[in-house]
PDB file of C-alpha atoms and ligand atoms in Angstrom:
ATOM      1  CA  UNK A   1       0.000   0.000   0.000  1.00 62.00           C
ATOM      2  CA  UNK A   2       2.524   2.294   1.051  1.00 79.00           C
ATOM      3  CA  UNK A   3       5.146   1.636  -2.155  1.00 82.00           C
ATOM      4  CA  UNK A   4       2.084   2.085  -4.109  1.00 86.00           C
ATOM      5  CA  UNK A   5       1.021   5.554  -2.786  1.00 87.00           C
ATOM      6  CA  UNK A   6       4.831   6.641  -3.582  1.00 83.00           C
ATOM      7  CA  UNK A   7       4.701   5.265  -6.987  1.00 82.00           C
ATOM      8  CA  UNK A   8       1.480   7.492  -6.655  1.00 85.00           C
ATOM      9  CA  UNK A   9       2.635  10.673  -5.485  1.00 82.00           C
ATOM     10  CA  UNK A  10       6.129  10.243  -7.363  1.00 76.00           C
ATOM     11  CA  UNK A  11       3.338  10.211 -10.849  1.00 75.00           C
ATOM     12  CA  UNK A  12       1.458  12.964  -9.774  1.00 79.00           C
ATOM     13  CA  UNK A  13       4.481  15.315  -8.995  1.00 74.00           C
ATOM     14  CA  UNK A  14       6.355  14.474 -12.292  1.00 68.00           C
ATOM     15  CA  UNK A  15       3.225  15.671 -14.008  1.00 71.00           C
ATOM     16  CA  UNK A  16       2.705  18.450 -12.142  1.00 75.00           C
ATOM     17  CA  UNK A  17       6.490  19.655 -12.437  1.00 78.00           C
ATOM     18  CA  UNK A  18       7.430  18.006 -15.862  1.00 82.00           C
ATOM     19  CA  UNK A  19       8.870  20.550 -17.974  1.00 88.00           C
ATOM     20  CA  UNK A  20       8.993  19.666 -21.595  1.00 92.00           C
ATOM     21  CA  UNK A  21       9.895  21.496 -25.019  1.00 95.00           C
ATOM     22  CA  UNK A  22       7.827  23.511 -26.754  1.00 94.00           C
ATOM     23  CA  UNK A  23       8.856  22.068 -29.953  1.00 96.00           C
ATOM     24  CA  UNK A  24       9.791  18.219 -29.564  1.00 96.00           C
ATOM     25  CA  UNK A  25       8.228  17.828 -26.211  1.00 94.00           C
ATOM     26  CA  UNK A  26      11.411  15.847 -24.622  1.00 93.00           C
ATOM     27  CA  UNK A  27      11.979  16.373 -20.972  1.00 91.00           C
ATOM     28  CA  UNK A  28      13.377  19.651 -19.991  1.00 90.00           C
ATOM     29  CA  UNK A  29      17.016  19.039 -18.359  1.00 87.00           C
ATOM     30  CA  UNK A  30      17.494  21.502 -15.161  1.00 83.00           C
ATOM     31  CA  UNK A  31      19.199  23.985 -16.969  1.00 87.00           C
ATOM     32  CA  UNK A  32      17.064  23.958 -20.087  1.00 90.00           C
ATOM     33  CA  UNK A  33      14.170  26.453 -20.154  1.00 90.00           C
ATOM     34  CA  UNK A  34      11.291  26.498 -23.015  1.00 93.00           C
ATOM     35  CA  UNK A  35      13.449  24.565 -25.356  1.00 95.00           C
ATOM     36  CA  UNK A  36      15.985  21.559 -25.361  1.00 95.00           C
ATOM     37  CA  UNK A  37      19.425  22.146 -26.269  1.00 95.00           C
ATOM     38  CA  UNK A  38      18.860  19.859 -29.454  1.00 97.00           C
ATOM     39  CA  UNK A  39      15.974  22.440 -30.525  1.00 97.00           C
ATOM     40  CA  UNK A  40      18.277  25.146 -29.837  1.00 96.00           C
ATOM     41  CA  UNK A  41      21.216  24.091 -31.850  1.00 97.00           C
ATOM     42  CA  UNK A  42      18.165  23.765 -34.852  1.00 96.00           C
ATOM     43  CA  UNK A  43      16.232  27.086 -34.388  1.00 97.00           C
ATOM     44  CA  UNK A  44      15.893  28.232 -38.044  1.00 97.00           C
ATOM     45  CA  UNK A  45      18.170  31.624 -37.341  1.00 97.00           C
ATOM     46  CA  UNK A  46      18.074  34.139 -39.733  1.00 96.00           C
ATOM     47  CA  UNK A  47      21.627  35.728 -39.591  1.00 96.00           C
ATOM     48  CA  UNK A  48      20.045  38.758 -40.947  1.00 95.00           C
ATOM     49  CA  UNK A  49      22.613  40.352 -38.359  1.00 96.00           C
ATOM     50  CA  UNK A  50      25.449  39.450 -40.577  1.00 94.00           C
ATOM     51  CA  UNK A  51      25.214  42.162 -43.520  1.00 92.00           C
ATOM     52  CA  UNK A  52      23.317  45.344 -43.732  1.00 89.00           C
ATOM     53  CA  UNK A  53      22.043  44.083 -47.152  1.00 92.00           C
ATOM     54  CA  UNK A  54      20.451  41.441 -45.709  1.00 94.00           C
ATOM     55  CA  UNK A  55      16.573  40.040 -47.444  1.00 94.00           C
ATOM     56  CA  UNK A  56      15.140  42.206 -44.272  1.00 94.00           C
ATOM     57  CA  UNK A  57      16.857  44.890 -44.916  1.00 95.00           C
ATOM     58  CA  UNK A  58      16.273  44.910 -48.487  1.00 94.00           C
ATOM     59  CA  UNK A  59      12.638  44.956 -47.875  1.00 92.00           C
ATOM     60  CA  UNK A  60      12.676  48.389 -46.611  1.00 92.00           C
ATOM     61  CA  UNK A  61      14.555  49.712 -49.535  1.00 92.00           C
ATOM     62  CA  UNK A  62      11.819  53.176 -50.841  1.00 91.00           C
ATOM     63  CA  UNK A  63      10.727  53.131 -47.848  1.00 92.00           C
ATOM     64  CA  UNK A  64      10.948  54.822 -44.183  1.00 91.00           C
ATOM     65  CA  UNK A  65      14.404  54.856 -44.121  1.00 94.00           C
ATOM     66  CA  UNK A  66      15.538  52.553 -41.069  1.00 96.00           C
ATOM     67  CA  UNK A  67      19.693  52.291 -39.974  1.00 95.00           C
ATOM     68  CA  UNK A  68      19.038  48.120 -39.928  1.00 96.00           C
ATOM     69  CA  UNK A  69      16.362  45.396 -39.797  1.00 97.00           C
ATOM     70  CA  UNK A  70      17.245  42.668 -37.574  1.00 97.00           C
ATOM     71  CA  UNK A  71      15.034  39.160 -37.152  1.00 97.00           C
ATOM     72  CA  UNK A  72      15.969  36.491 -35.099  1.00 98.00           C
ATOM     73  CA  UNK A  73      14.738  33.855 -36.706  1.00 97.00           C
ATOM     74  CA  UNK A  74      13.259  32.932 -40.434  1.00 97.00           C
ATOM     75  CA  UNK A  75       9.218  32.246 -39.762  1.00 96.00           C
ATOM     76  CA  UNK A  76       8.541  28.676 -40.424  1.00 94.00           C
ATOM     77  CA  UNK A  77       7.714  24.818 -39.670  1.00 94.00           C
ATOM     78  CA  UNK A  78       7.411  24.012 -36.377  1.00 94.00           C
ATOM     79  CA  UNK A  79       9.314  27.282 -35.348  1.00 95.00           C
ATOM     80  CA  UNK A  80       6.281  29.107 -35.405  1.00 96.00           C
ATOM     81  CA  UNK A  81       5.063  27.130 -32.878  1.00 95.00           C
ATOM     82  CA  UNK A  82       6.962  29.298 -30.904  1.00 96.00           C
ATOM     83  CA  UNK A  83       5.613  32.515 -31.530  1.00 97.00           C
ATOM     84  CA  UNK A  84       2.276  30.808 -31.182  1.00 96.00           C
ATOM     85  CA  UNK A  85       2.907  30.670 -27.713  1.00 95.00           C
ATOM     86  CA  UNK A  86       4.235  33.810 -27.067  1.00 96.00           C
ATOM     87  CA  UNK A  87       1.021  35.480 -28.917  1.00 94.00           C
ATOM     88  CA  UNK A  88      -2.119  33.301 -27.631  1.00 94.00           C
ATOM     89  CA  UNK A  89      -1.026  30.776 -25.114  1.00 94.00           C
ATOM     90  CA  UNK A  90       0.249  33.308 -22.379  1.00 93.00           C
ATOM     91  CA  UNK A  91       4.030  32.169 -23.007  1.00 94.00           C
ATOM     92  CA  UNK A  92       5.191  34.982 -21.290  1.00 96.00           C
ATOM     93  CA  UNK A  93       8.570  33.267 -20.564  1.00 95.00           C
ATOM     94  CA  UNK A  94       9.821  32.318 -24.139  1.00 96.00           C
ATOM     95  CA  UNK A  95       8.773  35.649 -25.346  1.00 97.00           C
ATOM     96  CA  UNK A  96      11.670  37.217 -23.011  1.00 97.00           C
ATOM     97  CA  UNK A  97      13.949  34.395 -24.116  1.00 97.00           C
ATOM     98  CA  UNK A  98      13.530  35.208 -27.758  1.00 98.00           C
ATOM     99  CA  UNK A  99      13.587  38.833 -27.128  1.00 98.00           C
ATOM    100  CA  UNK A 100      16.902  38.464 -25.329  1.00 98.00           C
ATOM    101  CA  UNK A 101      18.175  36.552 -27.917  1.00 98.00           C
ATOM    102  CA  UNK A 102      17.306  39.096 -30.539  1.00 98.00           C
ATOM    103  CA  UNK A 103      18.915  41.841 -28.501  1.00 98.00           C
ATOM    104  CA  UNK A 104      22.218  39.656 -28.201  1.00 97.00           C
ATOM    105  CA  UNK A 105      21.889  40.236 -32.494  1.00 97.00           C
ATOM    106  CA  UNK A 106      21.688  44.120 -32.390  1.00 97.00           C
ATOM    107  CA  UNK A 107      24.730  46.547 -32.899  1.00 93.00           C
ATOM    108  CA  UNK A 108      26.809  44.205 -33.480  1.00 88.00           C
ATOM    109  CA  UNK A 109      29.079  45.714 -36.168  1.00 72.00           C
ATOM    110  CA  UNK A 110      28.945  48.881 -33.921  1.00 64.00           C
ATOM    111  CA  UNK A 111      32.981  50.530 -34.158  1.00 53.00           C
ATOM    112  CA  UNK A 112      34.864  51.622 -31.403  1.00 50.00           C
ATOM    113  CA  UNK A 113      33.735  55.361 -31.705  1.00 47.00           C
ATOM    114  CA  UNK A 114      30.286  54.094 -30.726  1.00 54.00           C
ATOM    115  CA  UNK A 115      31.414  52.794 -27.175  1.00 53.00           C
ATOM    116  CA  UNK A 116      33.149  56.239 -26.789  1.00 57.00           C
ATOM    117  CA  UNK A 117      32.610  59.636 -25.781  1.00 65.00           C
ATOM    118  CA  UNK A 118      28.462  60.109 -25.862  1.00 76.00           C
ATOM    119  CA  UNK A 119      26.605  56.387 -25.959  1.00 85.00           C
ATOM    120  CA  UNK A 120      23.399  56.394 -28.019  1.00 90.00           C
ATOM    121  CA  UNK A 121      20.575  56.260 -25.394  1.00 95.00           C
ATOM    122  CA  UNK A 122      17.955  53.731 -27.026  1.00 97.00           C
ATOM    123  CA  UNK A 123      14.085  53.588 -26.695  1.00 98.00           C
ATOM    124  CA  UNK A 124      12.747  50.372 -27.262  1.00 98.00           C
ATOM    125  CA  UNK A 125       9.292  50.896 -28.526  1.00 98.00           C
ATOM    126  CA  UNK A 126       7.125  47.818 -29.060  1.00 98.00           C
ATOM    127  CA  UNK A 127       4.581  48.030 -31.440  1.00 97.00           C
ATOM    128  CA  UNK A 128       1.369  49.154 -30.093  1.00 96.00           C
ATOM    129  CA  UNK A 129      -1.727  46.427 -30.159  1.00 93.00           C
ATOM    130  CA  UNK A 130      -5.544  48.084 -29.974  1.00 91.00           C
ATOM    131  CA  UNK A 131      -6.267  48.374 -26.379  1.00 90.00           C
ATOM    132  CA  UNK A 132      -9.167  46.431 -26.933  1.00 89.00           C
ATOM    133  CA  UNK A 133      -7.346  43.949 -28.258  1.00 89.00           C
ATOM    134  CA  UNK A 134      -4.363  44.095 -25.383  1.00 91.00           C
ATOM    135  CA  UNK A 135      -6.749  43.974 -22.304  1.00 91.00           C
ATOM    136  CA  UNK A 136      -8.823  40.822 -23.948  1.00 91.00           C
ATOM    137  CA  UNK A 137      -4.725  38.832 -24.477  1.00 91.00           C
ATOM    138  CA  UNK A 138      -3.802  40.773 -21.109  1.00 94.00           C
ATOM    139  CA  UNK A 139      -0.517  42.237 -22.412  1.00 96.00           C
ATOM    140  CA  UNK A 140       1.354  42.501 -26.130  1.00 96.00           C
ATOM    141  CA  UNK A 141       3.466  40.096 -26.948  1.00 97.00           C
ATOM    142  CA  UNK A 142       5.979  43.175 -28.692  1.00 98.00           C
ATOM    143  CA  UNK A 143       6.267  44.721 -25.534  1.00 98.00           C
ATOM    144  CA  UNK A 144       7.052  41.311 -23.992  1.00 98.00           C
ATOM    145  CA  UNK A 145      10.334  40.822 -26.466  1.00 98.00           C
ATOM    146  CA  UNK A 146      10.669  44.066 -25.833  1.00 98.00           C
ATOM    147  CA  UNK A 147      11.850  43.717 -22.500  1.00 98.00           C
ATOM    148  CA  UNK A 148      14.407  40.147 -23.300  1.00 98.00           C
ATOM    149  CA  UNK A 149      15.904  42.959 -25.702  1.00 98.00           C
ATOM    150  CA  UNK A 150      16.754  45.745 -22.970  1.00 98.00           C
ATOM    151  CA  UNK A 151      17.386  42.821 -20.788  1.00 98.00           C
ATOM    152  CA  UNK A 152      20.144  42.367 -23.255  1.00 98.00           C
ATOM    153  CA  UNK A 153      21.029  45.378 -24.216  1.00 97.00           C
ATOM    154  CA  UNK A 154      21.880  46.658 -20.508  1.00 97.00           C
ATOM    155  CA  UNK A 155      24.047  43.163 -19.773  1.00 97.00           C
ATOM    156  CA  UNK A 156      25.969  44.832 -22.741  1.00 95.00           C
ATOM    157  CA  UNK A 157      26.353  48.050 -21.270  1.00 94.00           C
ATOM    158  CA  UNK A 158      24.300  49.763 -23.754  1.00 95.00           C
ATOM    159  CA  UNK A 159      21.531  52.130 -22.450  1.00 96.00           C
ATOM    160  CA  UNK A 160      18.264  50.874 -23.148  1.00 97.00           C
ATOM    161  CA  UNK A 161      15.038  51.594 -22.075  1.00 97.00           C
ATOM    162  CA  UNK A 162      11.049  50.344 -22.705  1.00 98.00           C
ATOM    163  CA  UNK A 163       8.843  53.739 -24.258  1.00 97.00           C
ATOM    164  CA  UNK A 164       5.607  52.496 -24.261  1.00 94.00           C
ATOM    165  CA  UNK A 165       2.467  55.235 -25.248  1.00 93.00           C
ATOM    166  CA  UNK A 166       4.642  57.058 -27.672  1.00 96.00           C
ATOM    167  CA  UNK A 167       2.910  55.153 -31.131  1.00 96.00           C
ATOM    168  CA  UNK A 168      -0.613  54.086 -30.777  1.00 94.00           C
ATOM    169  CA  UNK A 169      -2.909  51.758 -32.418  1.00 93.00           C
ATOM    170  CA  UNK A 170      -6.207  53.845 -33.439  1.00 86.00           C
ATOM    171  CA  UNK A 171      -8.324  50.844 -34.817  1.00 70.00           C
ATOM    172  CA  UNK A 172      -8.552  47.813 -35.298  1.00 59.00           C
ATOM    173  CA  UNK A 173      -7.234  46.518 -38.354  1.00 55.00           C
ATOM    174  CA  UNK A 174      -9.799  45.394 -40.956  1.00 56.00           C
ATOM    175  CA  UNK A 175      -9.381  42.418 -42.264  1.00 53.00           C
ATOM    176  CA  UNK A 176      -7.128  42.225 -45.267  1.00 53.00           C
ATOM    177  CA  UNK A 177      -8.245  39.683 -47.363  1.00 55.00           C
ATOM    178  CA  UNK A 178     -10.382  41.482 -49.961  1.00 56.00           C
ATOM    179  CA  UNK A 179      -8.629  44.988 -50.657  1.00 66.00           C
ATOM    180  CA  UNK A 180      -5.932  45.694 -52.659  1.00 76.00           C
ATOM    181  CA  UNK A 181      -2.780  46.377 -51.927  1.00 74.00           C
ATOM    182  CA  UNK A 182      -2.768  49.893 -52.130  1.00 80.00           C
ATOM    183  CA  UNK A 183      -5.879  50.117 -50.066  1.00 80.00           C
ATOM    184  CA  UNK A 184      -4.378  47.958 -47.825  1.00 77.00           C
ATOM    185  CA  UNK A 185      -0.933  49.980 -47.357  1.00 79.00           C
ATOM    186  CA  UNK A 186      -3.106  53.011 -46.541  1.00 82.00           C
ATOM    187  CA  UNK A 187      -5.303  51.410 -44.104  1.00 84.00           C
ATOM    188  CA  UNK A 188      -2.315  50.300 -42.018  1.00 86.00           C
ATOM    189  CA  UNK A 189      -0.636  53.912 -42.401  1.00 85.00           C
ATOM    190  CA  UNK A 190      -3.719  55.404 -41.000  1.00 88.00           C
ATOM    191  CA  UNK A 191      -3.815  52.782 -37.874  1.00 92.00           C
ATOM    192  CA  UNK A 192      -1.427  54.766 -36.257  1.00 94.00           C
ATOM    193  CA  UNK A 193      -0.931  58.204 -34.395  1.00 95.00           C
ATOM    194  CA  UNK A 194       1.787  59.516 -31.610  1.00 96.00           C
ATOM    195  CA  UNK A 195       1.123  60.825 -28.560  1.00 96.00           C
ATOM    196  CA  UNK A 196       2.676  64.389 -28.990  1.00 95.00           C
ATOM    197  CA  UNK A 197       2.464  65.262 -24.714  1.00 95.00           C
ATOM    198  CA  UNK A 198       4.566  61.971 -24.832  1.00 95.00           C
ATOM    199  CA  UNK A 199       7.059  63.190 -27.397  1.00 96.00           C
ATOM    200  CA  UNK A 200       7.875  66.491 -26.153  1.00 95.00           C
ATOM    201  CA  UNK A 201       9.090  64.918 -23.346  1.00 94.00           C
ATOM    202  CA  UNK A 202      11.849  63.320 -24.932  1.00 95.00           C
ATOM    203  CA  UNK A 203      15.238  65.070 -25.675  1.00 93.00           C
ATOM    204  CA  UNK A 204      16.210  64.739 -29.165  1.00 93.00           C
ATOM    205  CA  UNK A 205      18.370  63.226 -30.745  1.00 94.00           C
ATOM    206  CA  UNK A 206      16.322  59.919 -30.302  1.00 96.00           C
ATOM    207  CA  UNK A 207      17.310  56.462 -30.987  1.00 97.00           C
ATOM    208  CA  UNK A 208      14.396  54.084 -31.264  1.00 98.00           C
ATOM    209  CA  UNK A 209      14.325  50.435 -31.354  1.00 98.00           C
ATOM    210  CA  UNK A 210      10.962  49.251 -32.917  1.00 98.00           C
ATOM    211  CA  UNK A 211      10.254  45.875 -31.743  1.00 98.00           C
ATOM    212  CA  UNK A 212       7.541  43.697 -32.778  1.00 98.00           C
ATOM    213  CA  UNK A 213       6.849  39.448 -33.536  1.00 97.00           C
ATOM    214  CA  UNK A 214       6.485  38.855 -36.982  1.00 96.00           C
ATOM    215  CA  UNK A 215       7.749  40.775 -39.614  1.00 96.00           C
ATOM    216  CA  UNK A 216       5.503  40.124 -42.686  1.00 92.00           C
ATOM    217  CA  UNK A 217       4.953  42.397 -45.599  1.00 90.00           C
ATOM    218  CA  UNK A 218       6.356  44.973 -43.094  1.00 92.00           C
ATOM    219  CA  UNK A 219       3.683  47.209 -43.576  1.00 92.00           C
ATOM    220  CA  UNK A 220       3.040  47.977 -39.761  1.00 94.00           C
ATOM    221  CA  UNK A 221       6.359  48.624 -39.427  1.00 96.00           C
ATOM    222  CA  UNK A 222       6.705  50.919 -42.376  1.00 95.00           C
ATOM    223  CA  UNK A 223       3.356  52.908 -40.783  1.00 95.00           C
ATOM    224  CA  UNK A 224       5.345  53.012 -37.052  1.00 97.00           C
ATOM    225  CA  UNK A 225       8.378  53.949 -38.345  1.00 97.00           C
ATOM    226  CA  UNK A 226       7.360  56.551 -40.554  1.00 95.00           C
ATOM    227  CA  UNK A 227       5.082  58.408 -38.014  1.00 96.00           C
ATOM    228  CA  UNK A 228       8.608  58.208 -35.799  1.00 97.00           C
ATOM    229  CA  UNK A 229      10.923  59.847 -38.506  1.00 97.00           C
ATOM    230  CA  UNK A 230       8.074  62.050 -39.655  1.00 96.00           C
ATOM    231  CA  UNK A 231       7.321  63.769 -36.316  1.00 96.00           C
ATOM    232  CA  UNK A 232      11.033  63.801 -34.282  1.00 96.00           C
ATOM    233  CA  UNK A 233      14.838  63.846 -35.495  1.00 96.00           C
ATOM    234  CA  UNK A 234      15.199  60.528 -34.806  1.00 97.00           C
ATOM    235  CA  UNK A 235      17.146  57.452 -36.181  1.00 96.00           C
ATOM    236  CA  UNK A 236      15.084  54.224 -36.129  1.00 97.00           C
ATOM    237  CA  UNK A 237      16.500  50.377 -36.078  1.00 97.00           C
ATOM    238  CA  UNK A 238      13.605  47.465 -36.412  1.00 98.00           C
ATOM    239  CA  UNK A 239      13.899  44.271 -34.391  1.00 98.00           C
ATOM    240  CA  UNK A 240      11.597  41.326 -35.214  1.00 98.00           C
ATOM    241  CA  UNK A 241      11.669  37.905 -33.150  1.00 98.00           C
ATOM    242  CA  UNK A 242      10.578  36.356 -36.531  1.00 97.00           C
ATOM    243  CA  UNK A 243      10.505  37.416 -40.246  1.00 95.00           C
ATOM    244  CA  UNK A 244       8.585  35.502 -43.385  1.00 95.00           C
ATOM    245  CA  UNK A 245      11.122  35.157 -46.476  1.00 91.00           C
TER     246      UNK A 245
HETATM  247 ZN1  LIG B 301      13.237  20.052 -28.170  1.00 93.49          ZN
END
């Protein structure tokens, strides 16, 4: 009775505390968190970090003129499971992870002169969501990465810090399917505005860090980064945990 009420208990606390992998669902070692070291090793990275010509980057070319697009990883196959979790399952945890490990990719080709005399200061701005649409998920997943990237950034002794209420999202977006693209570029543009109280506040020269999940036809954040550059002397640098090829 008794060895069977261990053999119990011992089944009942290794579900209760078994940790697996979000992606191949083995057992989480101690020092593993989210994801296995074998799922590591095979995240589908994007290297966009490598050149400043990089497919990212060139998506931007005509238009708002960004210093660098940076994406972690290259959005696809079971990967995206990933991201799933981050946006609807409340995966708080490997949203910081990722966002970390995008910040460990920014500035990386930054010279000497840049660790001298006056540091850039950055803002990390995550991409706003609808507040409707932020209180019914309970927080936005941008923000979330976000904070893994200042995380980062600070480790590295460079100055970074979250600006949230700067950009905001005015409506929701309509869905997509049946416009065109033109129609569609303009409704995005229009789904922004910046909080000018907010703005004033800041000391220019600003360096912003746009931050947000999935960068797609980068239309969102063309809109954000335009209404930055448009309305402040500012230099902007995009940071995506994910990006579709
Ligand atoms: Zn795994």
């Amino acid at each position: 009775m008794t060895e069977t009420f261990k053999v119990w208990v011992r089944s009942v606390l290794t579900l209760m505390f078994r940790r697996e992998c979000l992606i191949c669902h083995r057992e989480l070692r101690g020092f593993e968190k989210n994801l296995c070291t074998h799922c590591v090793a095979d995240l589908p990275l994007s290297y966009t970090w490598c050149s400043d010509k990089s497919e990212a980057d060139l998506g931007f070319y005509g238009r708002a003129y960004v210093e660098k697009v940076t994406a972690l990883l290259i959005y696809r196959g079971k990967f995206k499971e990933l991201l799933y979790q981050l946006k609807y399952k409340g995966n708080v945890s490997i949203g910081i992870m990722l966002g970390e490990m995008l910040g460990s990719r920014l500035f990386l080709q930054q010279g000497p002169a840049e660790s001298s005399a006056s540091p850039k200061k950055y803002l990390v701005v995550p991409v706003p969501l609808h507040w409707r649409k932020r209180m019914k998920r309970g927080y936005n997943q941008s923000a979330v990465l976000a904070k893994g990237v200042i995380k980062n950034l600070r480790e590295r002794g460079i100055e970074a810090r979250l600006c949230q209420g700067l950009l905001r999202r005015r409506n929701f977006t309509q869905t997509q399917t049946v416009k065109d693209r033109l129609s569609r570029w303009q409704n995005v543009q229009r789904a922004f505005t910046i909080n000018p109280r907010r703005l004033r506040r800041l000391q220019e020269p600003l360096h912003f860090i746009l931050v947000d999940d999935v960068l797609t036809t980068g239309a969102t954040l063309d809109a954000c980064a335009n209404l930055l550059l448009k309305n402040c002397r500012c230099t902007v640098t995009i940071a995506t945990a994910a990006f579709v090829p």
